[in-house]
Tab-separated table of C-alpha atoms in Angstrom:
chain	number	residue	atom	x	y	z
A	1	MET	CA	5.101	-30.649	14.674
A	2	ASP	CA	2.097	-30.396	17.011
A	3	ARG	CA	4.136	-29.422	20.085
A	4	LEU	CA	3.209	-26.261	21.993
A	5	ILE	CA	5.510	-23.351	21.290
A	6	ASN	CA	6.811	-22.229	24.677
A	7	ASN	CA	10.542	-21.801	24.117
A	8	ILE	CA	11.409	-19.369	21.326
A	9	GLY	CA	14.889	-18.612	20.065
A	10	VAL	CA	15.527	-15.263	18.372
A	11	ILE	CA	18.724	-14.748	16.403
A	12	GLY	CA	19.660	-11.122	15.790
A	13	ALA	CA	19.477	-8.330	18.369
A	14	GLY	CA	18.738	-5.546	15.897
A	15	ILE	CA	15.565	-3.472	15.827
A	16	MET	CA	13.444	-6.297	14.371
A	17	GLY	CA	14.854	-8.953	16.670
A	18	ILE	CA	14.261	-6.781	19.752
A	19	GLY	CA	10.682	-6.097	18.634
A	20	ILE	CA	9.943	-9.802	18.198
A	21	VAL	CA	11.484	-10.546	21.596
A	22	GLN	CA	9.306	-7.896	23.249
A	23	ILE	CA	5.963	-9.260	22.060
A	24	ALA	CA	7.078	-12.828	22.807
A	25	ILE	CA	8.168	-12.183	26.400
A	26	GLN	CA	5.077	-10.069	27.038
A	27	SER	CA	2.958	-13.051	25.936
A	28	ASN	CA	4.746	-15.165	28.571
A	29	ARG	CA	6.937	-17.216	26.206
A	30	GLN	CA	10.439	-18.166	27.267
A	31	VAL	CA	12.743	-16.378	24.830
A	32	TYR	CA	16.416	-17.132	24.178
A	33	LEU	CA	18.144	-14.240	22.413
A	34	TYR	CA	21.406	-14.792	20.541
A	35	ASP	CA	23.524	-12.441	18.470
A	36	ALA	CA	26.890	-13.243	16.916
A	37	GLN	CA	28.199	-9.807	17.875
A	38	GLN	CA	29.560	-9.751	21.396
A	39	ASP	CA	27.399	-7.864	23.933
A	40	ALA	CA	24.681	-7.080	21.327
A	41	ALA	CA	22.151	-9.327	23.076
A	42	LYS	CA	22.997	-7.831	26.497
A	43	LYS	CA	22.497	-4.329	25.113
A	44	ALA	CA	19.149	-5.480	23.720
A	45	TYR	CA	18.147	-6.546	27.252
A	46	ASP	CA	18.886	-3.011	28.497
A	47	LYS	CA	16.870	-1.498	25.651
A	48	LEU	CA	13.906	-3.724	26.429
A	49	ASN	CA	14.137	-2.793	30.098
A	50	THR	CA	13.968	0.890	29.103
A	51	THR	CA	11.061	0.312	26.707
A	52	LEU	CA	9.020	-1.648	29.223
A	53	SER	CA	9.771	0.892	31.964
A	54	ARG	CA	8.275	3.605	29.767
A	55	LEU	CA	5.159	1.486	29.359
A	56	VAL	CA	4.934	1.263	33.143
A	57	GLU	CA	5.234	5.058	33.391
A	58	LYS	CA	2.384	5.422	30.897
A	59	ASN	CA	0.267	2.905	32.845
A	60	LYS	CA	0.201	0.573	29.837
A	61	ILE	CA	1.606	-2.297	31.913
A	62	SER	CA	2.266	-2.859	35.617
A	63	GLN	CA	5.627	-3.178	37.371
A	64	THR	CA	4.807	-6.850	37.902
A	65	ASP	CA	4.260	-7.244	34.143
A	66	LEU	CA	7.664	-5.683	33.491
A	67	GLU	CA	9.439	-7.980	35.943
A	68	GLN	CA	7.687	-11.078	34.613
A	69	SER	CA	8.470	-10.170	31.003
A	70	LEU	CA	12.168	-9.617	31.693
A	71	ALA	CA	12.267	-12.876	33.653
A	72	ASN	CA	11.098	-14.603	30.454
A	73	LEU	CA	14.144	-13.346	28.549
A	74	HIS	CA	17.361	-15.363	28.528
A	75	ILE	CA	20.516	-13.997	26.918
A	76	VAL	CA	22.594	-16.788	25.391
A	77	GLU	CA	26.219	-16.432	24.331
A	78	ASN	CA	26.483	-19.688	22.410
A	79	ILE	CA	24.126	-20.616	19.586
A	80	GLN	CA	24.248	-24.207	20.811
A	81	GLU	CA	22.058	-23.139	23.755
A	82	LEU	CA	19.104	-22.836	21.348
A	83	HIS	CA	18.774	-26.642	21.362
A	84	ILE	CA	15.944	-26.261	23.886
A	85	CYS	CA	13.748	-24.209	21.533
A	86	ASP	CA	10.457	-25.198	19.934
A	87	LEU	CA	10.808	-22.345	17.444
A	88	VAL	CA	13.807	-20.319	16.274
A	89	ILE	CA	13.231	-17.029	14.420
A	90	GLU	CA	16.139	-15.486	12.561
A	91	ALA	CA	16.136	-11.694	12.148
A	92	ILE	CA	19.567	-11.190	10.612
A	93	ILE	CA	20.896	-9.438	7.505
A	94	GLU	CA	18.880	-9.823	4.266
A	95	LYS	CA	21.415	-11.946	2.412
A	96	LEU	CA	20.359	-15.296	1.038
A	97	ASP	CA	23.639	-17.164	1.461
A	98	ILE	CA	23.969	-16.092	5.109
A	99	LYS	CA	20.406	-17.137	5.928
A	100	GLN	CA	20.881	-20.479	4.150
A	101	SER	CA	24.064	-21.118	6.094
A	102	LEU	CA	22.363	-20.271	9.396
A	103	MET	CA	19.454	-22.638	8.706
A	104	LYS	CA	21.878	-25.498	7.974
A	105	GLN	CA	23.753	-24.696	11.188
A	106	LEU	CA	20.526	-24.681	13.219
A	107	GLU	CA	19.489	-28.094	11.858
A	108	ALA	CA	22.517	-29.577	13.573
A	109	ILE	CA	21.594	-27.938	16.890
A	110	VAL	CA	17.819	-28.109	17.395
A	111	ARG	CA	15.466	-31.083	17.698
A	112	PRO	CA	13.884	-32.480	14.502
A	113	GLU	CA	10.469	-31.069	15.489
A	114	CYS	CA	11.769	-27.516	16.076
A	115	ILE	CA	10.358	-24.934	13.650
A	116	LEU	CA	12.856	-22.719	11.800
A	117	ALA	CA	11.416	-19.341	10.828
A	118	SER	CA	12.815	-16.439	8.832
A	119	ASN	CA	11.763	-12.825	9.317
A	120	THR	CA	12.820	-12.047	5.739
A	121	SER	CA	10.961	-9.260	3.982
A	122	SER	CA	11.997	-10.086	0.437
A	123	LEU	CA	13.785	-13.431	0.074
A	124	SER	CA	12.151	-16.685	-0.993
A	125	ILE	CA	11.412	-19.060	1.872
A	126	THR	CA	11.746	-21.985	-0.525
A	127	GLU	CA	15.221	-20.778	-1.464
A	128	ILE	CA	16.247	-20.182	2.165
A	129	ALA	CA	15.222	-23.789	2.921
A	130	ALA	CA	16.765	-25.260	-0.237
A	131	GLN	CA	19.896	-26.606	1.450
A	132	CYS	CA	18.132	-27.930	4.560
A	133	GLN	CA	17.631	-31.644	5.228
A	134	GLN	CA	14.124	-30.860	6.520
A	135	PRO	CA	12.817	-28.012	4.338
A	136	ASP	CA	9.295	-28.828	5.502
A	137	ARG	CA	9.957	-27.144	8.873
A	138	VAL	CA	11.263	-23.873	7.399
A	139	VAL	CA	8.707	-21.061	7.269
A	140	GLY	CA	8.468	-17.299	6.834
A	141	TYR	CA	7.384	-15.224	9.828
A	142	HIS	CA	7.567	-11.644	8.615
A	143	PHE	CA	6.923	-8.908	11.185
A	144	PHE	CA	6.880	-5.170	10.498
A	145	ASN	CA	8.696	-2.317	12.180
A	146	PRO	CA	7.993	-1.310	14.913
A	147	VAL	CA	6.919	-4.840	15.808
A	148	PRO	CA	4.927	-4.040	18.999
A	149	LEU	CA	2.822	-1.422	17.153
A	150	MET	CA	2.435	-3.045	13.729
A	151	LYS	CA	-0.115	-5.697	14.648
A	152	VAL	CA	0.288	-7.918	11.614
A	153	VAL	CA	2.613	-10.778	10.690
A	154	GLU	CA	2.875	-12.615	7.372
A	155	VAL	CA	3.052	-16.396	7.823
A	156	ILE	CA	4.699	-17.577	4.624
A	157	GLN	CA	4.410	-21.110	3.316
A	158	GLY	CA	7.394	-22.219	1.283
A	159	LEU	CA	7.026	-24.886	-1.364
A	160	HIS	CA	7.813	-27.612	1.190
A	161	THR	CA	6.533	-26.029	4.430
A	162	ASN	CA	4.287	-28.290	6.502
A	163	THR	CA	0.778	-26.770	6.688
A	164	LYS	CA	0.550	-27.630	10.395
A	165	ILE	CA	3.393	-25.164	11.024
A	166	ILE	CA	1.367	-22.407	9.368
A	167	ASP	CA	-1.489	-23.209	11.775
A	168	GLN	CA	0.848	-23.231	14.780
A	169	LEU	CA	2.518	-19.921	13.978
A	170	SER	CA	-0.827	-18.298	13.183
A	171	GLU	CA	-2.084	-19.284	16.638
A	172	LEU	CA	1.147	-18.053	18.239
A	173	ALA	CA	0.774	-14.698	16.472
A	174	ARG	CA	-2.698	-14.272	17.957
A	175	LYS	CA	-1.372	-15.066	21.437
A	176	MET	CA	1.257	-12.358	20.932
A	177	GLY	CA	-1.466	-9.866	19.959
A	178	HIS	CA	-0.851	-9.867	16.205
A	179	ARG	CA	-3.105	-10.639	13.232
A	180	PRO	CA	-1.611	-13.494	11.198
A	181	VAL	CA	-2.054	-13.392	7.427
A	182	ARG	CA	-1.205	-16.522	5.484
A	183	THR	CA	0.544	-16.149	2.174
A	184	LYS	CA	2.260	-18.172	-0.503
A	185	ASP	CA	5.992	-17.786	-1.019
A	186	THR	CA	5.855	-15.178	-3.801
A	187	PRO	CA	7.850	-11.956	-4.398
A	188	GLY	CA	6.789	-9.309	-1.896
A	189	PHE	CA	4.431	-11.763	-0.126
A	190	ILE	CA	1.197	-9.788	0.571
A	191	ILE	CA	2.038	-6.344	1.915
A	192	ASN	CA	5.100	-5.394	-0.114
A	193	HIS	CA	3.402	-6.858	-3.178
A	194	ALA	CA	0.081	-5.046	-2.734
A	195	GLY	CA	1.897	-1.801	-1.932
A	196	ARG	CA	3.550	-1.643	-5.360
A	197	ALA	CA	0.568	0.013	-7.056
A	198	TYR	CA	0.408	3.172	-4.925
A	199	GLY	CA	3.883	4.577	-5.521
A	200	THR	CA	4.518	3.279	-9.036
A	201	GLU	CA	1.308	4.735	-10.481
A	202	ALA	CA	1.839	8.054	-8.699
A	203	LEU	CA	5.327	8.207	-10.205
A	204	LYS	CA	3.929	7.535	-13.672
A	205	ILE	CA	1.365	10.315	-13.221
A	206	LEU	CA	4.143	12.682	-12.131
A	207	SER	CA	6.347	11.685	-15.077
A	208	GLU	CA	3.473	12.556	-17.445
A	209	ASN	CA	3.278	16.064	-15.927
A	210	VAL	CA	-0.363	15.558	-15.011
A	211	ALA	CA	0.095	17.305	-11.656
A	212	SER	CA	2.847	18.357	-9.269
A	213	VAL	CA	4.215	16.317	-6.361
A	214	THR	CA	2.230	18.415	-3.884
A	215	GLU	CA	-0.974	18.215	-5.918
A	216	ILE	CA	-0.775	14.416	-6.287
A	217	ASP	CA	-0.100	13.932	-2.569
A	218	LEU	CA	-2.914	16.316	-1.655
A	219	ILE	CA	-5.460	14.717	-4.000
A	220	LEU	CA	-4.753	11.190	-2.761
A	221	LYS	CA	-4.939	12.192	0.898
A	222	LYS	CA	-8.019	14.405	0.636
A	223	SER	CA	-9.933	12.441	-1.978
A	224	LEU	CA	-9.134	8.842	-1.015
A	225	GLY	CA	-8.080	9.144	2.613
A	226	PHE	CA	-4.492	7.881	2.430
A	227	LYS	CA	-2.597	8.890	5.563
A	228	MET	CA	0.472	9.898	3.577
A	229	GLY	CA	0.858	10.922	-0.021
A	230	PRO	CA	3.009	8.601	-2.169
A	231	PHE	CA	5.867	11.099	-2.400
A	232	GLU	CA	5.797	11.823	1.325
A	233	LEU	CA	5.977	8.069	1.849
A	234	LEU	CA	8.857	7.590	-0.593
A	235	ASP	CA	10.767	10.382	1.155
A	236	LEU	CA	10.118	8.827	4.561
A	237	THR	CA	11.253	5.349	3.491
A	238	GLY	CA	14.180	6.633	1.416
A	239	LEU	CA	14.774	5.926	-2.259
A	240	ASP	CA	17.841	3.864	-1.382
A	241	VAL	CA	15.328	1.409	0.104
A	242	SER	CA	12.251	1.963	-2.094
A	243	HIS	CA	13.785	1.963	-5.572
A	244	PRO	CA	15.685	-1.342	-5.181
A	245	VAL	CA	12.464	-2.958	-3.870
A	246	MET	CA	10.540	-1.672	-6.912
A	247	LEU	CA	13.260	-2.990	-9.215
A	248	SER	CA	13.485	-6.330	-7.382
A	249	ILE	CA	9.738	-7.035	-7.535
A	250	TYR	CA	9.681	-6.003	-11.229
A	251	ASN	CA	12.529	-8.372	-12.077
A	252	GLN	CA	11.275	-11.226	-9.882
A	253	TYR	CA	8.017	-11.098	-11.844
A	254	TYR	CA	9.975	-11.153	-15.128
A	255	GLN	CA	9.272	-7.526	-16.107
A	256	GLU	CA	5.526	-7.696	-15.520
A	257	PRO	CA	4.300	-4.213	-16.665
A	258	ARG	CA	2.174	-3.730	-13.522
A	259	TYR	CA	5.358	-3.324	-11.448
A	260	ARG	CA	7.382	-1.221	-13.877
A	261	PRO	CA	9.665	1.204	-11.941
A	262	ASN	CA	10.217	4.788	-13.012
A	263	VAL	CA	13.283	6.556	-14.312
A	264	LEU	CA	12.592	9.444	-11.895
A	265	THR	CA	13.529	7.432	-8.820
A	266	GLN	CA	16.597	5.985	-10.551
A	267	GLN	CA	17.849	9.503	-11.335
A	268	MET	CA	17.136	10.727	-7.812
A	269	LEU	CA	18.944	7.705	-6.373
A	270	ILE	CA	22.012	8.487	-8.487
A	271	GLY	CA	21.788	12.150	-7.462
A	272	LYS	CA	21.564	11.257	-3.721
A	273	LYS	CA	18.148	12.900	-3.343
A	274	LEU	CA	16.938	10.060	-1.183
A	275	GLY	CA	14.382	11.826	1.015
A	276	ARG	CA	14.449	12.864	4.665
A	277	LYS	CA	17.721	11.102	5.395
A	278	THR	CA	19.602	13.363	2.935
A	279	GLY	CA	17.545	16.523	3.516
A	280	GLU	CA	15.998	16.411	0.062
A	281	GLY	CA	13.901	14.034	-1.986
A	282	PHE	CA	10.605	14.974	-3.575
A	283	TYR	CA	10.435	17.602	-0.822
A	284	LYS	CA	13.150	19.471	1.084
A	285	TYR	CA	13.672	18.909	4.814
A	286	ILE	CA	15.158	21.054	7.549
A	287	ASP	CA	15.824	19.189	10.806
A	288	GLN	CA	13.665	16.337	9.464
A	289	ALA	CA	10.706	18.727	9.006
A	290	LYS	CA	9.149	18.738	5.538
A	291	GLN	CA	9.202	22.099	3.774
A	292	GLU	CA	5.872	22.586	2.080
A	293	ILE	CA	5.816	23.381	-1.631
A	294	ALA	CA	3.122	25.898	-2.463
A	295	ILE	CA	0.698	24.973	-5.226
A	296	ILE	CA	0.813	27.649	-7.918
A	297	PRO	CA	-2.573	27.538	-9.666
A	298	LYS	CA	-2.599	27.874	-13.438
A	299	TYR	CA	-6.050	29.399	-13.367
A	300	SER	CA	-7.953	31.602	-10.935
A	301	ALA	CA	-11.605	31.395	-10.026
A	302	HIS	CA	-13.421	34.393	-11.555
A	303	ARG	CA	-17.063	35.310	-11.312
A	304	HIS	CA	-18.794	34.595	-14.586
A	305	ASP	CA	-22.389	34.907	-15.694
A	306	LEU	CA	-22.644	31.131	-15.856
A	307	LYS	CA	-26.298	30.218	-15.827
A	308	THR	CA	-26.467	26.774	-17.427
A	309	VAL	CA	-24.413	23.615	-17.305
A	310	TRP	CA	-24.744	20.699	-19.677
A	311	LEU	CA	-24.054	17.691	-17.502
A	312	SER	CA	-22.872	14.235	-18.516
A	313	THR	CA	-22.515	11.459	-15.943
A	314	GLU	CA	-22.076	7.699	-16.261
A	315	PHE	CA	-23.399	6.590	-12.866
A	316	ASP	CA	-26.624	7.515	-11.071
A	317	ASP	CA	-24.951	8.424	-7.773
A	318	ASP	CA	-22.674	10.912	-9.534
A	319	HIS	CA	-25.632	12.465	-11.375
A	320	LYS	CA	-27.599	12.885	-8.170
A	321	LYS	CA	-24.664	14.417	-6.290
A	322	LEU	CA	-23.765	16.882	-9.047
A	323	SER	CA	-27.357	17.802	-9.858
A	324	THR	CA	-28.034	18.584	-6.216
A	325	TYR	CA	-24.852	20.630	-5.949
A	326	LEU	CA	-25.557	22.646	-9.121
A	327	THR	CA	-29.158	23.296	-8.131
A	328	GLN	CA	-28.073	24.554	-4.705
A	329	LYS	CA	-25.666	26.907	-6.480
A	330	GLY	CA	-28.519	28.311	-8.559
A	331	ILE	CA	-27.230	26.787	-11.794
A	332	GLN	CA	-29.721	25.520	-14.357
A	333	ILE	CA	-28.965	22.137	-15.918
A	334	ASN	CA	-29.495	21.979	-19.673
A	335	LEU	CA	-31.434	18.758	-20.233
A	336	ASN	CA	-31.302	18.925	-24.037
A	337	ALA	CA	-29.523	16.205	-25.994
A	338	GLN	CA	-26.806	18.661	-27.048
A	339	PRO	CA	-25.309	21.642	-25.188
A	340	ASN	CA	-25.694	25.291	-26.174
A	341	ASN	CA	-22.676	27.315	-27.284
A	342	GLU	CA	-22.453	29.141	-23.926
A	343	ASP	CA	-22.919	26.126	-21.650
A	344	LEU	CA	-20.166	24.819	-19.441
A	345	ILE	CA	-19.961	21.162	-20.473
A	346	LEU	CA	-19.304	19.291	-17.233
A	347	ILE	CA	-18.387	15.617	-17.636
A	348	ALA	CA	-18.044	13.160	-14.754
A	349	ASN	CA	-15.983	10.659	-16.732
A	350	TYR	CA	-14.098	7.485	-15.850
A	351	GLY	CA	-10.856	6.328	-17.405
A	352	ASP	CA	-10.611	8.638	-20.402
A	353	ASP	CA	-9.354	12.215	-20.682
A	354	ALA	CA	-11.235	15.362	-21.671
A	355	THR	CA	-10.367	14.950	-25.350
A	356	HIS	CA	-11.698	11.407	-25.601
A	357	SER	CA	-14.738	12.304	-23.478
A	358	ALA	CA	-15.606	15.161	-25.814
A	359	GLN	CA	-15.257	12.915	-28.863
A	360	ARG	CA	-17.250	10.130	-27.230
A	361	LEU	CA	-20.128	12.519	-26.476
A	362	GLY	CA	-19.835	14.535	-29.686
A	363	VAL	CA	-19.468	17.890	-27.911
A	364	ASN	CA	-17.220	20.936	-28.355
A	365	PRO	CA	-13.926	20.383	-26.470
A	366	GLU	CA	-13.589	24.180	-26.049
A	367	GLN	CA	-16.404	24.068	-23.483
A	368	VAL	CA	-15.416	20.863	-21.661
A	369	VAL	CA	-14.269	20.524	-18.081
A	370	CYS	CA	-14.177	17.018	-16.580
A	371	ILE	CA	-14.592	16.307	-12.883
A	372	ASP	CA	-13.447	13.280	-10.887
A	373	MET	CA	-16.299	11.883	-8.768
A	374	LEU	CA	-14.518	8.736	-7.583
A	375	GLY	CA	-13.304	9.977	-4.208
A	376	ASN	CA	-14.503	12.289	-1.453
A	377	PHE	CA	-16.327	15.058	-3.335
A	378	GLU	CA	-16.746	17.124	-0.160
A	379	GLN	CA	-13.018	17.172	0.579
A	380	CYS	CA	-11.464	17.407	-2.875
A	381	ARG	CA	-12.614	18.286	-6.401
A	382	THR	CA	-10.252	17.527	-9.270
A	383	LEU	CA	-11.008	19.280	-12.559
A	384	MET	CA	-9.552	18.430	-15.961
A	385	PRO	CA	-9.970	20.662	-19.029
A	386	SER	CA	-9.105	19.643	-22.567
A	387	LEU	CA	-6.199	21.200	-24.471
A	388	LEU	CA	-8.750	23.460	-26.191
A	389	THR	CA	-10.978	24.394	-23.245
A	390	GLN	CA	-11.551	28.148	-23.127
A	391	PRO	CA	-9.970	29.796	-20.056
A	392	LYS	CA	-13.318	31.392	-19.181
A	393	MET	CA	-14.876	27.915	-18.906
A	394	ILE	CA	-12.082	26.713	-16.610
A	395	GLU	CA	-12.391	29.824	-14.457
A	396	ALA	CA	-16.165	29.412	-14.312
A	397	ALA	CA	-15.770	25.790	-13.200
A	398	LEU	CA	-13.265	26.832	-10.538
A	399	ASP	CA	-15.654	29.491	-9.271
A	400	LEU	CA	-18.444	26.933	-9.231
A	401	PHE	CA	-16.555	24.282	-7.251
A	402	ASN	CA	-14.337	26.376	-4.996
A	403	GLN	CA	-15.665	25.928	-1.471
A	404	PRO	CA	-14.312	26.687	2.011
A	405	ASN	CA	-12.747	23.658	3.722
A	406	SER	CA	-12.241	21.758	0.474
A	407	GLU	CA	-9.582	21.631	-2.222
A	408	THR	CA	-10.206	22.286	-5.914
A	409	ILE	CA	-7.299	21.385	-8.178
A	410	VAL	CA	-7.003	21.712	-11.948
A	411	ILE	CA	-4.775	19.046	-13.494
A	412	GLU	CA	-3.456	18.523	-16.998
A	413	GLU	CA	-5.218	16.001	-19.213
A	414	SER	CA	-4.809	12.465	-17.999
A	415	LEU	CA	-6.422	9.142	-18.726
A	416	GLY	CA	-8.296	8.580	-15.485
A	417	PHE	CA	-7.382	11.663	-13.422
A	418	VAL	CA	-5.159	10.978	-10.348
A	419	SER	CA	-7.425	9.235	-7.823
A	420	GLN	CA	-9.018	7.012	-10.459
A	421	ARG	CA	-5.700	5.760	-11.800
A	422	VAL	CA	-4.103	5.102	-8.432
A	423	LEU	CA	-7.099	3.456	-6.782
A	424	ALA	CA	-7.911	1.357	-9.847
A	425	MET	CA	-4.347	0.035	-9.845
A	426	VAL	CA	-4.448	-0.666	-6.088
A	427	VAL	CA	-7.711	-2.617	-6.395
A	428	ASN	CA	-6.729	-4.387	-9.608
A	429	LEU	CA	-3.391	-5.591	-8.271
A	430	ALA	CA	-5.058	-6.992	-5.141
A	431	CYS	CA	-7.654	-8.738	-7.326
A	432	ASP	CA	-4.825	-10.365	-9.273
A	433	MET	CA	-3.277	-11.536	-5.988
A	434	ALA	CA	-6.595	-13.123	-5.020
A	435	GLN	CA	-6.899	-14.684	-8.496
A	436	GLN	CA	-3.443	-16.249	-8.057
A	437	LYS	CA	-4.422	-17.428	-4.535
A	438	ILE	CA	-1.367	-15.768	-3.026
A	439	ALA	CA	-3.643	-15.293	-0.023
A	440	ILE	CA	-7.351	-15.357	0.726
A	441	VAL	CA	-9.303	-12.126	0.266
A	442	GLU	CA	-9.821	-11.631	3.997
A	443	ASP	CA	-6.076	-11.809	4.642
A	444	ILE	CA	-5.204	-9.499	1.736
A	445	ASN	CA	-7.611	-6.869	3.062
A	446	ALA	CA	-6.434	-7.230	6.662
A	447	ALA	CA	-2.735	-7.229	5.747
A	448	VAL	CA	-2.959	-4.027	3.713
A	449	LYS	CA	-5.037	-2.153	6.300
A	450	LEU	CA	-2.747	-3.144	9.164
A	451	GLY	CA	0.551	-3.110	7.296
A	452	LEU	CA	0.103	-0.113	5.004
A	453	GLY	CA	-2.526	1.886	6.879
A	454	TYR	CA	-4.963	2.133	3.954
A	455	PRO	CA	-8.475	3.210	4.995
A	456	PHE	CA	-9.894	0.019	3.449
A	457	GLY	CA	-8.504	-3.302	2.353
A	458	PRO	CA	-7.806	-3.038	-1.394
A	459	ILE	CA	-10.410	-5.583	-2.504
A	460	GLU	CA	-13.149	-4.338	-0.169
A	461	TRP	CA	-12.291	-0.789	-1.333
A	462	GLY	CA	-13.397	-1.754	-4.827
A	463	ASP	CA	-16.833	-2.651	-3.449
A	464	VAL	CA	-17.018	0.564	-1.405
A	465	ILE	CA	-16.175	2.784	-4.388
A	466	GLY	CA	-18.031	0.655	-6.937
A	467	LYS	CA	-16.422	-2.226	-8.789
A	468	GLU	CA	-18.051	-1.143	-12.074
A	469	LYS	CA	-16.313	2.228	-11.821
A	470	ILE	CA	-12.944	0.554	-11.234
A	471	LEU	CA	-13.474	-1.742	-14.222
A	472	LYS	CA	-14.508	1.139	-16.485
A	473	VAL	CA	-11.381	3.108	-15.529
A	474	LEU	CA	-9.116	0.175	-16.355
A	475	GLU	CA	-10.901	-0.799	-19.574
A	476	ARG	CA	-10.748	2.730	-20.960
A	477	ILE	CA	-7.142	3.432	-19.992
A	478	SER	CA	-6.111	0.054	-21.363
A	479	SER	CA	-7.949	0.481	-24.673
A	480	ILE	CA	-6.674	4.038	-25.243
A	481	SER	CA	-3.084	3.660	-24.020
A	482	HIS	CA	-2.540	0.014	-25.076
A	483	ASP	CA	-0.353	-0.293	-21.976
A	484	PRO	CA	-0.735	-3.834	-20.534
A	485	ARG	CA	-0.172	-2.585	-16.970
A	486	TYR	CA	-3.810	-1.440	-16.953
A	487	ARG	CA	-5.411	-4.681	-18.157
A	488	PRO	CA	-8.303	-5.571	-15.831
A	489	SER	CA	-7.873	-8.604	-13.597
A	490	PRO	CA	-10.049	-11.624	-14.473
A	491	TRP	CA	-11.156	-11.597	-10.809
A	492	LEU	CA	-12.542	-8.092	-11.249
A	493	GLN	CA	-14.105	-8.738	-14.655
A	494	ARG	CA	-15.989	-11.873	-13.635
A	495	ARG	CA	-17.419	-10.381	-10.465
A	496	CYS	CA	-18.613	-7.311	-12.342
A	497	LYS	CA	-20.305	-9.411	-15.018
A	498	LEU	CA	-21.969	-11.653	-12.417
A	499	ASN	CA	-22.751	-8.729	-10.091
A	500	LEU	CA	-20.871	-10.358	-7.221
A	501	SER	CA	-18.932	-8.658	-4.470
A	502	LEU	CA	-15.183	-8.474	-5.143
A	503	ASN	CA	-14.805	-10.175	-1.774
A	504	TYR	CA	-16.643	-13.254	-3.080
A	505	GLN	CA	-14.275	-16.220	-3.041
A	506	ARG	CA	-14.686	-19.929	-3.421
């Protein structure tokens, strides 16, 4: 098992197989490409030649690099020719029985020390290896599309996988220019598992009519810095892909409430509103271009003779930021224990809605407007009135917070706004993954940043935002809604109580 990996077999000349071949030949490995379909491997050679030629044109590689890389690629017409390999990676159809059959076939061809790797994105490595005579040499090696650009690979240890193989493939990944992340053989591994929180919570918020598709996408991009809103992302991936993954993870974890899918995507799947590929999903598309949906505000910002604001905050940084902002706007802050009848009651709350905030503070809900301070206050301000808030108070708050080059959005009452709910679920789920030792914290953070494009790793994000804020959001939503999906992770709770970084692991 300690042999150097120089000869790599790749089975499957589809988009993933070609991507794996490219990074392997560019790292000067000898690669033997096989595909059961006649001429598929030869066509892959031509595609790689075209891809590498474009890199030469862009001065990314030299002509010599191109020639050397292609010289490293060997097209084989008979699977028996893979007997020379130190490692064979299968990148074939995602069907368990076919992968199991292939692994058994390979055992009769390759040497006993040859590593057998699967590029599966969703199947259990332990199950793929179950019928093998040497299950200890079967491993997961999950790349992401497009392989040359997505610089991360999950190295998945099945129940029987030899740990030395994990070390070897991690080192190989680095030589091929990719960041290896080690993970246990669990549903979704790291990236598909950690990614469950973003879309599922956004769908729940939408189903509660808290905000529109456009508003939710806008808030999460502007406030938290996601590159794509959850509904843009679902449309890009396609619900024919996304919904079955949601359902699969939910069922593989025996209906764990954290992963609960939503009836909205099931209905859209039935109705063929799959996203870009069908011209309509959460948005409409013309020639693959998204058609924007205008936000129709329920309230307008009107000038009011607002002179005083009664301010309630739960964290010092929020108080300082809002106090400074109000003072600069010429607004006096009422420092009395209780507000006056004409005050705008501005509450920077976490986890509860305007109704519960008003009750908690013992103030008149007709004057209450809540504001979310969790995300980027300069880019996006989310306001939440109660069911009884006077329109003049909402309009006054809009006038107060409307600024050029920033978004101000009024949502319906929600436990935890939009950003708070989504980010709390993202952080909490990752904390649970660390608690279960699916992967180490460093690998969870790296995998999510590289694989999902989040601005921070999910566990480090909790420290950046403030772990106490995340915990408060979850505790309040959980206690009010009694929905177990929001229960705080023990990892999060202990580190808050001990005032440790969420990244602390031992």
